[in-house]
Short mmCIF file of C-alpha atoms and ligand atoms in Angstrom, two decimals:
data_model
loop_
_atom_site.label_atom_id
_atom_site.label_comp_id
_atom_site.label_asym_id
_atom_site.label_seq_id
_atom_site.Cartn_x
_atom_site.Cartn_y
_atom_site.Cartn_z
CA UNK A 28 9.13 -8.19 -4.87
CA UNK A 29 10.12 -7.19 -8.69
CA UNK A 30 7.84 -7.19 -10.94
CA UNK A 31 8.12 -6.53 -14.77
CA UNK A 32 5.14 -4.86 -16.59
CA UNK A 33 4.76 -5.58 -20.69
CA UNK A 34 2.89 -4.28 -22.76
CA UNK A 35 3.30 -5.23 -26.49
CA UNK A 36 1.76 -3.68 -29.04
CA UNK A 37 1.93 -4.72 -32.60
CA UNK A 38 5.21 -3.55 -33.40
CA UNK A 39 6.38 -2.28 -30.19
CA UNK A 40 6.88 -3.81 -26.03
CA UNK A 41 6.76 -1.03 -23.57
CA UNK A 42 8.14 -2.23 -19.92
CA UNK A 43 8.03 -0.83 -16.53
CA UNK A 44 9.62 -2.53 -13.48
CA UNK A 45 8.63 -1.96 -10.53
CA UNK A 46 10.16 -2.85 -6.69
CA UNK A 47 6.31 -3.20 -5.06
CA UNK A 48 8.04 -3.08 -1.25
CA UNK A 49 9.24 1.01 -1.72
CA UNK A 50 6.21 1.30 -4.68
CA UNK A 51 8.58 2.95 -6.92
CA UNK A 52 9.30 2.38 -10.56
CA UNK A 53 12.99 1.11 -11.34
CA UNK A 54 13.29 1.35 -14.84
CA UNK A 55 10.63 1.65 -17.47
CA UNK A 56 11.31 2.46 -21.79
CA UNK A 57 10.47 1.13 -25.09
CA UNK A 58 11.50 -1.41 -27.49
CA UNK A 59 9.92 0.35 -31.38
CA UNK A 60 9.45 -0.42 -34.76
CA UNK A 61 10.11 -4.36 -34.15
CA UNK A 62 10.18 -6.13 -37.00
CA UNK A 63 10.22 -2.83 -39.24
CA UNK A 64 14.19 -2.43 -40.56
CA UNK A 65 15.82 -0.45 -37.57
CA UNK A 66 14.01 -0.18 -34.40
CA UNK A 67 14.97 1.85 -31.43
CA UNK A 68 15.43 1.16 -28.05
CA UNK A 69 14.78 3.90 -25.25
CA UNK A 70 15.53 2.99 -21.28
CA UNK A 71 14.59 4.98 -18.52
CA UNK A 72 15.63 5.36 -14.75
CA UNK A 73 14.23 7.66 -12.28
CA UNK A 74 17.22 10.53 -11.92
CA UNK A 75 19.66 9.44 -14.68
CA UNK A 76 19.96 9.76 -18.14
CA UNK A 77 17.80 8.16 -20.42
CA UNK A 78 19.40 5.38 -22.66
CA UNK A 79 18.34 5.41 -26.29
CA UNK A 80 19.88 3.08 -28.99
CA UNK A 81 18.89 2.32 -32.75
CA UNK A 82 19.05 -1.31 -33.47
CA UNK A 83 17.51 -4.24 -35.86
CA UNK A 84 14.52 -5.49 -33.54
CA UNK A 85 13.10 -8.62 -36.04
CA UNK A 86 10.65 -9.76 -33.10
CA UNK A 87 8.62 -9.71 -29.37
CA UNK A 88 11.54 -12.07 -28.55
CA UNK A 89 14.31 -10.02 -29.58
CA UNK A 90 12.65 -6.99 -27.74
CA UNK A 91 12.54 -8.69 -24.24
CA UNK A 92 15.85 -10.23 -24.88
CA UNK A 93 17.39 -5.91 -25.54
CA UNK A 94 15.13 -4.95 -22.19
CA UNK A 95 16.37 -7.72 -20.26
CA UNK A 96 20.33 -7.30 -21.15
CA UNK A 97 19.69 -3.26 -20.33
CA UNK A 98 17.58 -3.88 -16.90
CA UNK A 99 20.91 -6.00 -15.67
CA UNK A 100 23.50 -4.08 -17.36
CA UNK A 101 26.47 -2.99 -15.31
CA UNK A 102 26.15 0.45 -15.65
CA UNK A 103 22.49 0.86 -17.43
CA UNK A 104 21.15 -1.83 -15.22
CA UNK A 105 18.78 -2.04 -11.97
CA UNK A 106 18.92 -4.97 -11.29
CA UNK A 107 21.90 -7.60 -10.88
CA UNK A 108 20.40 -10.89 -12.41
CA UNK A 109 17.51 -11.70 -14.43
CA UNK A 110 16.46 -13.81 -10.81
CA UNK A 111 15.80 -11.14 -9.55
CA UNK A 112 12.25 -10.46 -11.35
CA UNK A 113 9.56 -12.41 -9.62
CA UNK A 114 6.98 -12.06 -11.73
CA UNK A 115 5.78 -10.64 -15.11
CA UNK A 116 2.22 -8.60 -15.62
CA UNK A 117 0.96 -8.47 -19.39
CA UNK A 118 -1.17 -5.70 -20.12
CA UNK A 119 -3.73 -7.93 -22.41
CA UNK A 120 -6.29 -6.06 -24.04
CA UNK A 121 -8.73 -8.70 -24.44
CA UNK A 122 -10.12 -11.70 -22.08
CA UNK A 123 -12.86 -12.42 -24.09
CA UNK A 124 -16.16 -13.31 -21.92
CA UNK A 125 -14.39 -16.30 -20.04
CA UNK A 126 -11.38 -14.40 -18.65
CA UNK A 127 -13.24 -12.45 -15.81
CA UNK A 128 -10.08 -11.03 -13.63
CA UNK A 129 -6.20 -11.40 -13.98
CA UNK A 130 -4.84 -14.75 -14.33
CA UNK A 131 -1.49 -16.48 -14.29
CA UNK A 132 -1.32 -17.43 -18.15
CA UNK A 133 -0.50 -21.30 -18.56
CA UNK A 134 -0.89 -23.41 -22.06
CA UNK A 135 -5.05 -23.33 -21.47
CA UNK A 136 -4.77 -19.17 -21.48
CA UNK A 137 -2.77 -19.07 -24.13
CA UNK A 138 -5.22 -21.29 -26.40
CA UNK A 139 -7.94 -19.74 -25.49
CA UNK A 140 -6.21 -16.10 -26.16
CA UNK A 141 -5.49 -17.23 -29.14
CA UNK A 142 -9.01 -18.74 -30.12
CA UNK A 143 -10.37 -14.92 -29.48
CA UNK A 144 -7.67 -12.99 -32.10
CA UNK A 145 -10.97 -12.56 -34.37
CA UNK A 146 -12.45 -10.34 -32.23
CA UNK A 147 -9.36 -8.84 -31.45
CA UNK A 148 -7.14 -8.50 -34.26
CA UNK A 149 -5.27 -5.58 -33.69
CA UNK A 150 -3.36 -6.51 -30.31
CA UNK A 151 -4.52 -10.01 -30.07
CA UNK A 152 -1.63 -11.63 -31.50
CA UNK A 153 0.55 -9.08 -30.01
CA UNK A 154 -0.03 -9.62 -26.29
CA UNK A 155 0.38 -13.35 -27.21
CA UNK A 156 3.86 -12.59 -28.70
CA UNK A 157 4.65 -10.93 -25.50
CA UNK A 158 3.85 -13.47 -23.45
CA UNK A 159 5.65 -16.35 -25.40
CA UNK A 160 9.43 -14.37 -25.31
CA UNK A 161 8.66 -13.94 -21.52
CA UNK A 162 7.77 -18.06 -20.94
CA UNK A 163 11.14 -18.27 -23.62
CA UNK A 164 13.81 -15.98 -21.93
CA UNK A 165 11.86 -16.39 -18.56
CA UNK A 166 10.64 -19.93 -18.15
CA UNK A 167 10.39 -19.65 -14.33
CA UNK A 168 9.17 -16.98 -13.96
CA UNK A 169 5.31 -16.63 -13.37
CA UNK A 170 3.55 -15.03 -16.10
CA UNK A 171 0.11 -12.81 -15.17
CA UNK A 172 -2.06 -11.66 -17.92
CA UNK A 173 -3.56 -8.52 -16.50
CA UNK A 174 -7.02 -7.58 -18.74
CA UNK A 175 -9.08 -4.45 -20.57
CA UNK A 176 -11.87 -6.12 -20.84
CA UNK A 177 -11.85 -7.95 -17.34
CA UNK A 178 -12.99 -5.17 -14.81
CA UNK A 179 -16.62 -5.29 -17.21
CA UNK A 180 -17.10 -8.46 -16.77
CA UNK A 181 -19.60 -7.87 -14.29
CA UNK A 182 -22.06 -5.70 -16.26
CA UNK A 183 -25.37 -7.59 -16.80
CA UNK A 184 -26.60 -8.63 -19.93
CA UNK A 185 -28.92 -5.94 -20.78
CA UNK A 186 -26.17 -3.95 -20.83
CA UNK A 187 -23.77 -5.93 -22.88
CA UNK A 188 -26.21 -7.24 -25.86
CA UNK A 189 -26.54 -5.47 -28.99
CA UNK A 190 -29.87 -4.91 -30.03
CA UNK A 191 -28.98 -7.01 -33.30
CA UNK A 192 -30.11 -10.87 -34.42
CA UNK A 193 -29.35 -12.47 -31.39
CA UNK A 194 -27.71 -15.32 -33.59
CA UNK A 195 -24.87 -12.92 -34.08
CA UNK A 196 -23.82 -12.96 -30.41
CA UNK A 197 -24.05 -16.88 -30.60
CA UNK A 198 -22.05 -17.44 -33.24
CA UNK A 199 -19.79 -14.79 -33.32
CA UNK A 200 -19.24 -13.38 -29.33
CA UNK A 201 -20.60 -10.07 -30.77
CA UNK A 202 -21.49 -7.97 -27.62
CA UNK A 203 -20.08 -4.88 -25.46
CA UNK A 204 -16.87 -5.91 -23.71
CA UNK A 205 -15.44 -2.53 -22.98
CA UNK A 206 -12.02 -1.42 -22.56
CA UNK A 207 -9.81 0.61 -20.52
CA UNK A 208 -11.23 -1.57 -17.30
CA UNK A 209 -7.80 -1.29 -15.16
CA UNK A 210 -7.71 2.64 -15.95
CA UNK A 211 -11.46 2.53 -15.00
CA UNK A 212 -10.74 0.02 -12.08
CA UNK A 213 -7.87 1.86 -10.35
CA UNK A 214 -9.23 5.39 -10.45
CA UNK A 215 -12.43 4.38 -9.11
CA UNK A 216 -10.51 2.49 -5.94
CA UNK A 217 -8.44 5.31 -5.31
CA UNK A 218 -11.60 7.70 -5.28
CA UNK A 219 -13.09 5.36 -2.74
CA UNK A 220 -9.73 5.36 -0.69
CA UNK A 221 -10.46 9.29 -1.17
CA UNK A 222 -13.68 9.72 0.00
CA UNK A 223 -13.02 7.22 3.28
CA UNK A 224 -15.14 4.81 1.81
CA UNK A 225 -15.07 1.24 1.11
CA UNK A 226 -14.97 0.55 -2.96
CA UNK A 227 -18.04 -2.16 -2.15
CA UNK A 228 -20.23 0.93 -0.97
CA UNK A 229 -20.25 3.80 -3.74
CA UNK A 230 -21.42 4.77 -6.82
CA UNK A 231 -18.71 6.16 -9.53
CA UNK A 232 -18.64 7.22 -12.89
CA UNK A 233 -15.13 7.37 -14.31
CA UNK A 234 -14.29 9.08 -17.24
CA UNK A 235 -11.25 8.72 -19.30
CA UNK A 236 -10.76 11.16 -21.57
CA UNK A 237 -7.65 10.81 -23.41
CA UNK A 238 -6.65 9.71 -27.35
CA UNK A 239 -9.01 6.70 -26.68
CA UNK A 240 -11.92 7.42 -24.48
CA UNK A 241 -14.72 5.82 -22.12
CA UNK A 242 -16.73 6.36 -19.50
CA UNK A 243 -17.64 3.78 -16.82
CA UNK A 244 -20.37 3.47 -14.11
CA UNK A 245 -19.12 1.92 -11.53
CA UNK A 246 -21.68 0.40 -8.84
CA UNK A 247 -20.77 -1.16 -5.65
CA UNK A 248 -16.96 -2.12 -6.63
CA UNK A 249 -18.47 -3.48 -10.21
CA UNK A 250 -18.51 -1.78 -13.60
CA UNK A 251 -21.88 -2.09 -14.32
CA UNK A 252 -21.81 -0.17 -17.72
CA UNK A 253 -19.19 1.29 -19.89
CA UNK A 254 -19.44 3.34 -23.17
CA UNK A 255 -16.92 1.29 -24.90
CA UNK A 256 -18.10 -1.80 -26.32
CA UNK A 257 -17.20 -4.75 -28.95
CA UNK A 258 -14.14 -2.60 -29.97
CA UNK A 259 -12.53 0.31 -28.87
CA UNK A 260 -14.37 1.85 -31.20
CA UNK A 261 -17.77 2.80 -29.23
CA UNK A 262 -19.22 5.13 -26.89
CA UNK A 263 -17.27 8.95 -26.88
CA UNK A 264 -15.37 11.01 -29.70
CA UNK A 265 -11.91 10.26 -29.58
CA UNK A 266 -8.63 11.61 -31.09
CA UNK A 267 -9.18 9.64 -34.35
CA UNK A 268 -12.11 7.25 -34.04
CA UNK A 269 -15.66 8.36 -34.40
CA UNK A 270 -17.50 6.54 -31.26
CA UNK A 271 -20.86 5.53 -31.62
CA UNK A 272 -22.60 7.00 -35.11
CA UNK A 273 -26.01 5.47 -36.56
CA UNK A 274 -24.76 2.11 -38.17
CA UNK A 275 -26.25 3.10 -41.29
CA UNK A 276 -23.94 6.50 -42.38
CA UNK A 277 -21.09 3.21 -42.39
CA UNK A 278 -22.87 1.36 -44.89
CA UNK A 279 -24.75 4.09 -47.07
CA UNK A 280 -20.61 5.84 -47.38
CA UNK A 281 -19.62 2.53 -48.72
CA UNK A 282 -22.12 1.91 -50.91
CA UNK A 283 -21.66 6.02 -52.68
CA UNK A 284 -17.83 5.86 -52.31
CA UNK A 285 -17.48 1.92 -53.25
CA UNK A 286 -15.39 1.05 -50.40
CA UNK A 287 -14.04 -1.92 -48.97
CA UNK A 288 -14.92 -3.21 -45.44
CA UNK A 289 -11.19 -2.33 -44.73
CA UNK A 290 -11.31 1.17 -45.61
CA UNK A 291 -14.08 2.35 -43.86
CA UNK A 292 -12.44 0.66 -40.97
CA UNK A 293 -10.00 2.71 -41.98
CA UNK A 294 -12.20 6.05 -41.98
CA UNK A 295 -14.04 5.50 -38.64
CA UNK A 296 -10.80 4.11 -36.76
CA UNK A 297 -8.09 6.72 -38.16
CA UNK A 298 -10.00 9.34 -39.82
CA UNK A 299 -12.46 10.62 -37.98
CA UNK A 300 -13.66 11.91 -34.33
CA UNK A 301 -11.39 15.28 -33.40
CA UNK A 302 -9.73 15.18 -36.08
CA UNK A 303 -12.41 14.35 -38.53
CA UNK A 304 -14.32 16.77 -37.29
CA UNK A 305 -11.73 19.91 -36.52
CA UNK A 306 -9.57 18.98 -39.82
CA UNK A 307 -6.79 20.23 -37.25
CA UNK A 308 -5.63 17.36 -35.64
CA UNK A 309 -6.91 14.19 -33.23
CA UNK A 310 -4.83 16.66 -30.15
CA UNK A 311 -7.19 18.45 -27.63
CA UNK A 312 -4.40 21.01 -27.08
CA UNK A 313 -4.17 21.90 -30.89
CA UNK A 314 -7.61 21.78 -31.11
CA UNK A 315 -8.58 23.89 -28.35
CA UNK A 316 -5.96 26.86 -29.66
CA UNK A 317 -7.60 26.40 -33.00
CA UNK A 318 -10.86 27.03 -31.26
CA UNK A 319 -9.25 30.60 -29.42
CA UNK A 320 -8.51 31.62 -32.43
CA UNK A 321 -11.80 31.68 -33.71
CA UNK A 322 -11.77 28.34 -35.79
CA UNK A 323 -15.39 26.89 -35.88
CA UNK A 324 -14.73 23.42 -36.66
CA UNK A 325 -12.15 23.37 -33.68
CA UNK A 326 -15.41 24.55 -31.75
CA UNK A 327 -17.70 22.24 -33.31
CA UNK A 328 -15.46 19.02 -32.25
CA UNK A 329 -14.64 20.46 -28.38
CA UNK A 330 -18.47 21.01 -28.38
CA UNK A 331 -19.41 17.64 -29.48
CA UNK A 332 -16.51 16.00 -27.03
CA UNK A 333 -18.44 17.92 -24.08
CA UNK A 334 -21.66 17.33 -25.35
CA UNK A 335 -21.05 12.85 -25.42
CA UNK A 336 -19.16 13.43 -22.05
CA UNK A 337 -21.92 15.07 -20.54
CA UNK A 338 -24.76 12.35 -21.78
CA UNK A 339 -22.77 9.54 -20.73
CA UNK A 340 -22.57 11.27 -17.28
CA UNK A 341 -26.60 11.94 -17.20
CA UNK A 342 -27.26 8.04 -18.46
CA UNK A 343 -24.99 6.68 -15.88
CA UNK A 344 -26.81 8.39 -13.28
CA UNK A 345 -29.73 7.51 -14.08
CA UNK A 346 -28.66 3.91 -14.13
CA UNK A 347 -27.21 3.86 -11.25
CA UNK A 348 -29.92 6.33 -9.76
CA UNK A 349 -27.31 8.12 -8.32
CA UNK A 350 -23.60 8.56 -7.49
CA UNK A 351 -21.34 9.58 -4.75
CA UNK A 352 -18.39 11.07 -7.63
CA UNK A 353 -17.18 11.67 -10.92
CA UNK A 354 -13.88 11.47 -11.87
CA UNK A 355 -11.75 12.86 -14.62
CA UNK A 356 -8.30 11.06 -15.48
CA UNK A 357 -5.99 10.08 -19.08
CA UNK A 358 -4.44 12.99 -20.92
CA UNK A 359 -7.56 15.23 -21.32
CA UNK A 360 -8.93 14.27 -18.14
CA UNK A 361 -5.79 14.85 -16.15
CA UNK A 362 -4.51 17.80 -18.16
CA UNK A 363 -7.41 20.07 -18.85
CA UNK A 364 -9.21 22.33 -16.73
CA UNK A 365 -11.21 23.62 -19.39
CA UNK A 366 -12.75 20.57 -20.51
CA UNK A 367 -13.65 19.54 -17.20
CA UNK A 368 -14.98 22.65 -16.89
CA UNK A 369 -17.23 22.82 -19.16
CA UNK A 370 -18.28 19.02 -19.33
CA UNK A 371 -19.15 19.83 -15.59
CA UNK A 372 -21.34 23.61 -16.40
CA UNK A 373 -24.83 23.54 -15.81
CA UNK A 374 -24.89 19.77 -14.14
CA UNK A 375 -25.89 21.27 -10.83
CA UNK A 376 -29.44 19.53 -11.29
CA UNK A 377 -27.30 16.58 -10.10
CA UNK A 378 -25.53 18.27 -7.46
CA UNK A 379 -22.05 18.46 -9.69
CA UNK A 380 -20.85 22.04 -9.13
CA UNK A 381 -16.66 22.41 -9.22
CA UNK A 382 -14.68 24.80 -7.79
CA UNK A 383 -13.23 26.95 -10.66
CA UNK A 384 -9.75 27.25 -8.57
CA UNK A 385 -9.66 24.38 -7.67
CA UNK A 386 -10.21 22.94 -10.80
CA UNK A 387 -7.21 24.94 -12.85
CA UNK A 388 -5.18 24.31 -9.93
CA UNK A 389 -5.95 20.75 -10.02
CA UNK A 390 -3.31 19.80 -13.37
CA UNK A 391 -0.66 18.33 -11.37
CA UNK A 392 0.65 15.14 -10.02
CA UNK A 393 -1.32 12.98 -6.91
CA UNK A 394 -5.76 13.22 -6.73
CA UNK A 395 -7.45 16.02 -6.23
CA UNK A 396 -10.99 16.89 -4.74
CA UNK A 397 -11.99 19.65 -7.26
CA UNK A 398 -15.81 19.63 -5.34
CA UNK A 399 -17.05 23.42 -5.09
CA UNK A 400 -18.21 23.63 -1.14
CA UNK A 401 -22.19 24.00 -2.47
CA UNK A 402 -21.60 20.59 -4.79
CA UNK A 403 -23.19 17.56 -3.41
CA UNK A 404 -21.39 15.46 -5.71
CA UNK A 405 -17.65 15.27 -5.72
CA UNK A 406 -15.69 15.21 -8.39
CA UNK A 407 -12.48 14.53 -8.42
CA UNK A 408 -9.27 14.47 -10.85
CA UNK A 409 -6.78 11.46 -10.70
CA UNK A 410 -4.56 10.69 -12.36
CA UNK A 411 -4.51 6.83 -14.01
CA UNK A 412 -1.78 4.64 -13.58
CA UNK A 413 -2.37 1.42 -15.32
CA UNK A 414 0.84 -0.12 -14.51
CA UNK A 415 0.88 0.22 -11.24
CA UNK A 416 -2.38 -1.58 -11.03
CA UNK A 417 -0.72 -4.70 -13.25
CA UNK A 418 2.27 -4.53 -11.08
CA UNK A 419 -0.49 -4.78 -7.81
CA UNK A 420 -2.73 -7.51 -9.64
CA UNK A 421 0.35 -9.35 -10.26
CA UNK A 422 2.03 -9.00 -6.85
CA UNK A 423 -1.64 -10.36 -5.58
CA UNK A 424 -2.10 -13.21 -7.46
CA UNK A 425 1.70 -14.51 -6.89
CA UNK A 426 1.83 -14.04 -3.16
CA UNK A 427 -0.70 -16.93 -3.20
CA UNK A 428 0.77 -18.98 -5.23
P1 LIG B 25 -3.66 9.78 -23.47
O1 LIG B 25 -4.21 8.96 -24.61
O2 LIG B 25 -4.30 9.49 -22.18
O3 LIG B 25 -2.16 9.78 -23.41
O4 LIG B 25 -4.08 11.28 -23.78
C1 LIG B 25 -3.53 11.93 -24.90
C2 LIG B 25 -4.32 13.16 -25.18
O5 LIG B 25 -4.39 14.02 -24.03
C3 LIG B 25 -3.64 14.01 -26.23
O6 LIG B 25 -4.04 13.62 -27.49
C4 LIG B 25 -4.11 15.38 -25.91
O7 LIG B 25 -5.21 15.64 -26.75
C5 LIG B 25 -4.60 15.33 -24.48
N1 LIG B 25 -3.91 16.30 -23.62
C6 LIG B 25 -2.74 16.20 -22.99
N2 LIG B 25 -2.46 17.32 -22.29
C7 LIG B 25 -3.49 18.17 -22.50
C8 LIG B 25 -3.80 19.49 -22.06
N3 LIG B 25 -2.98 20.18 -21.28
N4 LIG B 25 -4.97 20.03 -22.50
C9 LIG B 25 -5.80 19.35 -23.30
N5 LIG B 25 -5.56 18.10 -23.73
C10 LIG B 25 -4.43 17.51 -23.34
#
């Protein structure tokens, strides 16, 4: 079975397609800069060349139309015919509160995706751009909207109100969706697979660390709390954005700097966090040679990042009295021993000890049990492969159609 993976973002579609039967990737590249003058067009295949091209991309439409004339392309090409794909998984990033799990995305999806581009106004409209070129130039074919938010559906209400007016979640859906939920939902089955154990049985807190971060709790197969919430915007420092601040330093900066509720957007979204913070950049690896070379700021924003890590951690714990793992995956999670290492110092009160060797040895391909022989906690590093999991969800849901 062939399955193509989208993703579109506001100005760019990233595809993967996959051939589920061998598991492997066939193709995968990016469409850019659509609808912005000349775009450019980069195609990948495992063991050859990469393709690039600069072209006019005016829309979603044209994009899939580039990717689908270079995926059957004589000598570019995978694939013989268009046919040939079976299905297509969207990467979505919001279902709202009614979409609880990947769907096949008909005319009612659609609507109701639309209806929800309020609270989701950055890639709202683009995953619904994606979707429409793919029922266009592949009206056959089934179409599988494949969710960030979904994989949280499960957490219970205390966890998902805000402590405001309850009024506001009423009238306006404002509550803790979370994000990242098929990152969060395919490390935490593959740790299971790891430890032997069925995903219905453990406890896991997932955290990943990368430009975005979160941090999940997983309990019994179901995220039961994640540090993300109404927006990306919640929970951990990231790269750019500050995650979660006293509400009030927002409003008191706008009211001594007169600004506009779109530019302290702008200052908490693109602004702030690492970067914010270091002044160096919103890149853990820039940061963290800042920091060697004896640049306090650097320090100050690697310190905070470990600090939020580590009381995430210690609430999710305690929520879940318990857990069986932790697990480190995205770009800083995959890629850096010495974050791990020091979210992961002085936690043996709850049994998390790693193995230092282990640990550095650990930045590579495939999961890895990084559990020091005296830690009663594992901990693991895996590395997240959200496609994949699209590709799987989509396979799964087509098979019984
Ligand atoms: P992601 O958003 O998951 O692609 O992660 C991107 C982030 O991973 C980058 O901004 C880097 O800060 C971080 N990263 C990648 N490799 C390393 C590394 N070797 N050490 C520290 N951070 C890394």
């Amino acid at each position: 079975m062939k399955i193509l993976v989208i993703n579109s973002g506001s100005s760019s579609l990233k595809y993967r397609l996959f051939n589920m039967e061998m598991e492997e990737v066939l193709a995968k590249g990016i469409c850019d800069r659509i609808g912005f003058g000349m775009g450019s067009v980069t195609h990948k295949r495992p063991g050859k060349p990469d393709y690039h091209a600069e072209m006019i991309i005016p829309d979603h439409g044209a994009a899939l139309s580039a990717l689908l004339l270079l995926i059957t392309d004589e000598e570019l090409g995978v694939i013989n015919d268009i046919s040939e794909i079976d299905a297509v998984g969207h990467r979505i990033a919001h279902g709202g509160e009614k979409i609880k799990g990947s769907a096949v995305i008909g005319e009612d999806e659609l609507l109701y995706l639309d209806s929800i581009t309020g609270i989701n106004p950055l890639h709202g409209p683009a995953g619904i751009k994606g979707i429409e070129a793919c029922r266009t130039l592949l009206p056959n074919v089934p179409q599988v909207g494949v969710f960030d938010t979904s994989y949280h559906s499960t957490m219970p209400e205390h966890a998902y109100i805000y402590p405001l007016p309850y009024e506001y979640y009423e009238k306006y859906k404002i509550r803790r969706y979370g994000f990242h939920g098929t990152s969060h939902r395919f490390v935490a089955m593959q740790c299971a697979a790891e430890m032997g154990v069925p995903f219905e049985q453990t406890k896991i807190i997932t955290c990943h660390l990368g430009n975005g971060s979160s941090i999940t709790a997983s309990k019994y197969g179901e995220s039961i709390d994640t540090s993300m919430g109404f927006t990306p915007q919640d929970g951990l420092i990231m790269g750019t954005r500050t995650g979660s601040i006293d509400p009030t330093v927002l409003t008191y900066i706008m009211k001594a700097e007169n600004l506009s509720a779109e530019e302290a957007d702008d200052i908490i979204n693109r602004n702030s966090g690492l970067l914010g913070v270091s002044g160096v950049s919103n890149d853990c690896r820039e940061i963290l040679d800042e920091e060697t070379k004896g640049n306090k700021r650097a320090a100050l924003a690697m310190n905070m990042l470990v600090m939020n890590v580590k009381k995430l951690i210690g609430s999710y714990l305690a929520e879940m009295n318990g857990a069986d793992a932790v697990v480190f995956t995205a770009g800083i999670g995959e890629n850096s021993p010495v974050i791990r290492s020091r979210i992961c110092r002085d936690m043996d009160f709850f049994g998390i000890k790693i193995d230092e060797e282990k640990n550095i040895a650990a930045s590579t391909r495939g999961a890895v049990d990084i559990t020091a022989p005296d830690g009663t906690m594992k901990v693991f590093v895996i590395p997240t492969d959200e496609e994949y999991m699209i590709a799987k969800d989509t396979m799964d849901i087509v098979k019984k159609l």
